Amino acid sequence: VIGVVIGKTDVRSFPDRKNIGSERYTFSFTIRDSPTYFINVTSWGREEYIRALSESFRVGDCVTIENPLVQSKETEREEKFNPITPSCYKLLLSENHSVVKTSSCYEMDTKLLSLLHLPVKDPQDYYSLGDITANGQSLDGRILNVLAAVMSVSQ
């Protein structure tokens, strides 16, 4: 699978249920290869492997993923922590079987670069900041998608 990384989580650790007293590490990222299709990728493993893999690329890089495990996603649980994707699958990376290679999007396909700036949500499924300000009370407690642009950054 070849795509541009459009999102990425930080490395996290969890107690290993199989080896009491040790921890397993994970991080996730989302890749996109067309305006319509993108998929979540998760990797679990030893701290050294996960940290090295996470540091090997960043959002905006093009990656080639070889030998991922393709799994059906558990929609309710998966999409609580990852972007909602149009696919009913997710990719899992394994230290022993999978490989992630990074390269310049210019070398791969400049069309991939343009995918970085496309929203992942339906354009009709957003609230503007003005809508939220005007209707704040009626929206209280609801989960909203917000479409906004950064106008400036300062201290």
PDB file of C-alpha atoms in Angstrom, residues 21-153:
ATOM      1  CA  GLY A  21       4.974  -6.476  34.716  1.00  0.00           C
ATOM      2  CA  SER A  22       5.931  -5.538  31.148  1.00  0.00           C
ATOM      3  CA  GLU A  23       4.380  -3.114  28.694  1.00  0.00           C
ATOM      4  CA  ARG A  24       3.350  -3.150  25.043  1.00  0.00           C
ATOM      5  CA  TYR A  25       3.709  -0.053  22.895  1.00  0.00           C
ATOM      6  CA  THR A  26       1.501   1.234  20.106  1.00  0.00           C
ATOM      7  CA  PHE A  27       0.867   4.127  17.773  1.00  0.00           C
ATOM      8  CA  SER A  28      -1.461   4.693  14.847  1.00  0.00           C
ATOM      9  CA  PHE A  29      -1.477   6.683  11.670  1.00  0.00           C
ATOM     10  CA  THR A  30      -3.799   7.261   8.739  1.00  0.00           C
ATOM     11  CA  ILE A  31      -2.740   7.068   5.101  1.00  0.00           C
ATOM     12  CA  ARG A  32      -4.568   8.255   2.017  1.00  0.00           C
ATOM     13  CA  ASP A  33      -4.064   7.193  -1.597  1.00  0.00           C
ATOM     14  CA  SER A  34      -6.990   8.928  -3.318  1.00  0.00           C
ATOM     15  CA  PRO A  35      -9.518  11.691  -2.602  1.00  0.00           C
ATOM     16  CA  THR A  36     -12.043   9.080  -1.485  1.00  0.00           C
ATOM     17  CA  TYR A  37     -10.005   6.399   0.259  1.00  0.00           C
ATOM     18  CA  PHE A  38      -7.916   6.437   3.418  1.00  0.00           C
ATOM     19  CA  ILE A  39      -7.258   3.806   6.068  1.00  0.00           C
ATOM     20  CA  ASN A  40      -6.006   3.597   9.644  1.00  0.00           C
ATOM     21  CA  VAL A  41      -2.792   1.714  10.391  1.00  0.00           C
ATOM     22  CA  THR A  42      -1.830   0.488  13.869  1.00  0.00           C
ATOM     23  CA  SER A  43       1.399  -1.008  15.115  1.00  0.00           C
ATOM     24  CA  TRP A  44       1.994  -2.848  18.390  1.00  0.00           C
ATOM     25  CA  GLY A  45       5.288  -4.122  19.749  1.00  0.00           C
ATOM     26  CA  ARG A  46       8.401  -3.570  21.789  1.00  0.00           C
ATOM     27  CA  GLU A  47       9.221  -0.007  22.821  1.00  0.00           C
ATOM     28  CA  GLU A  48      12.365   0.165  20.647  1.00  0.00           C
ATOM     29  CA  TYR A  49      10.526  -0.978  17.511  1.00  0.00           C
ATOM     30  CA  ILE A  50       7.501   1.285  18.001  1.00  0.00           C
ATOM     31  CA  ARG A  51       9.531   4.411  18.839  1.00  0.00           C
ATOM     32  CA  ALA A  52      11.891   3.865  15.890  1.00  0.00           C
ATOM     33  CA  LEU A  53       8.977   3.279  13.505  1.00  0.00           C
ATOM     34  CA  SER A  54       7.085   6.327  14.785  1.00  0.00           C
ATOM     35  CA  GLU A  55      10.145   8.548  14.416  1.00  0.00           C
ATOM     36  CA  SER A  56      10.885   7.304  10.885  1.00  0.00           C
ATOM     37  CA  PHE A  57       8.123   9.409   9.257  1.00  0.00           C
ATOM     38  CA  ARG A  58       5.775  12.312   9.920  1.00  0.00           C
ATOM     39  CA  VAL A  59       2.503  13.713   8.624  1.00  0.00           C
ATOM     40  CA  GLY A  60       2.973  14.674   4.979  1.00  0.00           C
ATOM     41  CA  ASP A  61       5.462  11.906   4.192  1.00  0.00           C
ATOM     42  CA  CYS A  62       4.705   9.242   1.612  1.00  0.00           C
ATOM     43  CA  VAL A  63       5.010   5.681   2.841  1.00  0.00           C
ATOM     44  CA  THR A  64       4.989   2.232   1.307  1.00  0.00           C
ATOM     45  CA  ILE A  65       3.637  -0.464   3.620  1.00  0.00           C
ATOM     46  CA  GLU A  66       4.595  -4.044   2.842  1.00  0.00           C
ATOM     47  CA  ASN A  67       2.983  -7.126   4.408  1.00  0.00           C
ATOM     48  CA  PRO A  68       0.440  -5.520   6.704  1.00  0.00           C
ATOM     49  CA  LEU A  69      -2.229  -7.673   8.305  1.00  0.00           C
ATOM     50  CA  VAL A  70      -5.649  -6.642   6.995  1.00  0.00           C
ATOM     51  CA  GLN A  71      -8.383  -6.873   9.635  1.00  0.00           C
ATOM     52  CA  SER A  72     -12.022  -5.918   9.857  1.00  0.00           C
ATOM     53  CA  LYS A  73     -12.353  -2.947  12.151  1.00  0.00           C
ATOM     54  CA  GLU A  74     -14.577  -2.920  15.197  1.00  0.00           C
ATOM     55  CA  THR A  75     -16.371   0.256  14.183  1.00  0.00           C
ATOM     56  CA  GLU A  76     -17.643   1.410  17.558  1.00  0.00           C
ATOM     57  CA  ARG A  77     -14.368   0.855  19.413  1.00  0.00           C
ATOM     58  CA  GLU A  78     -11.949   1.730  16.615  1.00  0.00           C
ATOM     59  CA  GLU A  79     -13.494   5.037  15.668  1.00  0.00           C
ATOM     60  CA  LYS A  80     -13.500   6.299  19.220  1.00  0.00           C
ATOM     61  CA  PHE A  81      -9.707   6.724  19.026  1.00  0.00           C
ATOM     62  CA  ASN A  82      -8.987   6.957  15.274  1.00  0.00           C
ATOM     63  CA  PRO A  83     -10.384   8.940  12.342  1.00  0.00           C
ATOM     64  CA  ILE A  84     -13.536   7.494  10.820  1.00  0.00           C
ATOM     65  CA  THR A  85     -12.536   5.962   7.489  1.00  0.00           C
ATOM     66  CA  PRO A  86     -14.638   4.841   4.514  1.00  0.00           C
ATOM     67  CA  SER A  87     -13.094   1.365   4.704  1.00  0.00           C
ATOM     68  CA  CYS A  88     -14.443  -1.424   6.899  1.00  0.00           C
ATOM     69  CA  TYR A  89     -10.841  -2.587   7.356  1.00  0.00           C
ATOM     70  CA  LYS A  90      -7.710  -1.487   9.175  1.00  0.00           C
ATOM     71  CA  LEU A  91      -4.066  -2.396   8.699  1.00  0.00           C
ATOM     72  CA  LEU A  92      -1.899  -3.853  11.463  1.00  0.00           C
ATOM     73  CA  LEU A  93       1.878  -3.717  11.328  1.00  0.00           C
ATOM     74  CA  SER A  94       3.970  -6.487  12.801  1.00  0.00           C
ATOM     75  CA  GLU A  95       7.616  -6.138  13.770  1.00  0.00           C
ATOM     76  CA  ASN A  96       8.447  -9.542  12.272  1.00  0.00           C
ATOM     77  CA  HIS A  97       6.489  -9.344   9.016  1.00  0.00           C
ATOM     78  CA  SER A  98       5.713  -5.743   8.017  1.00  0.00           C
ATOM     79  CA  VAL A  99       7.938  -3.061   6.529  1.00  0.00           C
ATOM     80  CA  VAL A 100       7.307   0.682   6.245  1.00  0.00           C
ATOM     81  CA  LYS A 101       9.457   2.614   3.795  1.00  0.00           C
ATOM     82  CA  THR A 102       9.350   6.387   3.458  1.00  0.00           C
ATOM     83  CA  SER A 103      10.130   8.420   0.384  1.00  0.00           C
ATOM     84  CA  SER A 104       9.499  11.849  -1.035  1.00  0.00           C
ATOM     85  CA  CYS A 105       6.027  12.361  -2.474  1.00  0.00           C
ATOM     86  CA  TYR A 106       7.731  14.132  -5.360  1.00  0.00           C
ATOM     87  CA  GLU A 107       9.570  10.883  -6.151  1.00  0.00           C
ATOM     88  CA  MET A 108       6.440   8.740  -5.788  1.00  0.00           C
ATOM     89  CA  ASP A 109       3.562  10.730  -7.216  1.00  0.00           C
ATOM     90  CA  THR A 110       2.949  14.443  -6.817  1.00  0.00           C
ATOM     91  CA  LYS A 111      -0.814  13.742  -6.850  1.00  0.00           C
ATOM     92  CA  LEU A 112      -0.395  12.257  -3.368  1.00  0.00           C
ATOM     93  CA  LEU A 113       0.704  15.642  -2.010  1.00  0.00           C
ATOM     94  CA  SER A 114      -2.608  17.249  -2.953  1.00  0.00           C
ATOM     95  CA  LEU A 115      -4.453  14.643  -0.835  1.00  0.00           C
ATOM     96  CA  LEU A 116      -2.851  16.034   2.307  1.00  0.00           C
ATOM     97  CA  HIS A 117      -5.130  19.073   2.295  1.00  0.00           C
ATOM     98  CA  LEU A 118      -8.471  17.385   1.613  1.00  0.00           C
ATOM     99  CA  PRO A 119     -10.907  17.113   4.541  1.00  0.00           C
ATOM    100  CA  VAL A 120     -11.672  13.573   5.688  1.00  0.00           C
ATOM    101  CA  LYS A 121     -15.278  14.430   6.533  1.00  0.00           C
ATOM    102  CA  ASP A 122     -18.282  15.117   4.331  1.00  0.00           C
ATOM    103  CA  PRO A 123     -18.356  18.857   3.549  1.00  0.00           C
ATOM    104  CA  GLN A 124     -21.979  18.984   4.723  1.00  0.00           C
ATOM    105  CA  ASP A 125     -21.070  17.543   8.154  1.00  0.00           C
ATOM    106  CA  TYR A 126     -19.292  20.592   9.619  1.00  0.00           C
ATOM    107  CA  TYR A 127     -20.216  23.418  11.943  1.00  0.00           C
ATOM    108  CA  SER A 128     -18.552  26.768  11.433  1.00  0.00           C
ATOM    109  CA  LEU A 129     -17.190  28.632  14.441  1.00  0.00           C
ATOM    110  CA  GLY A 130     -19.957  31.208  13.870  1.00  0.00           C
ATOM    111  CA  ASP A 131     -22.637  28.490  14.113  1.00  0.00           C
ATOM    112  CA  ILE A 132     -21.143  27.208  17.343  1.00  0.00           C
ATOM    113  CA  THR A 133     -20.972  30.698  18.846  1.00  0.00           C
ATOM    114  CA  ALA A 134     -24.563  31.509  17.828  1.00  0.00           C
ATOM    115  CA  ASN A 135     -26.049  28.146  18.846  1.00  0.00           C
ATOM    116  CA  GLY A 136     -23.706  27.111  21.656  1.00  0.00           C
ATOM    117  CA  GLN A 137     -26.405  26.282  24.212  1.00  0.00           C
ATOM    118  CA  SER A 138     -28.340  23.952  21.915  1.00  0.00           C
ATOM    119  CA  LEU A 139     -25.129  22.142  20.921  1.00  0.00           C
ATOM    120  CA  ASP A 140     -24.000  21.516  24.502  1.00  0.00           C
ATOM    121  CA  GLY A 141     -22.892  17.902  25.044  1.00  0.00           C
ATOM    122  CA  ARG A 142     -22.876  16.997  21.341  1.00  0.00           C
ATOM    123  CA  ILE A 143     -19.799  15.885  19.424  1.00  0.00           C
ATOM    124  CA  LEU A 144     -19.233  18.267  16.514  1.00  0.00           C
ATOM    125  CA  ASN A 145     -17.027  18.397  13.459  1.00  0.00           C
ATOM    126  CA  VAL A 146     -15.476  21.840  13.091  1.00  0.00           C
ATOM    127  CA  LEU A 147     -13.996  23.254   9.921  1.00  0.00           C
ATOM    128  CA  ALA A 148     -11.702  26.188  10.618  1.00  0.00           C
ATOM    129  CA  ALA A 149      -8.540  27.742   9.261  1.00  0.00           C
ATOM    130  CA  VAL A 150      -5.573  29.081  11.215  1.00  0.00           C
ATOM    131  CA  MET A 151      -5.224  32.786  10.408  1.00  0.00           C
ATOM    132  CA  SER A 152      -2.090  33.463  12.407  1.00  0.00           C
ATOM    133  CA  VAL A 153       0.211  31.942  14.981  1.00  0.00           C
TER     134      VAL A 153
END
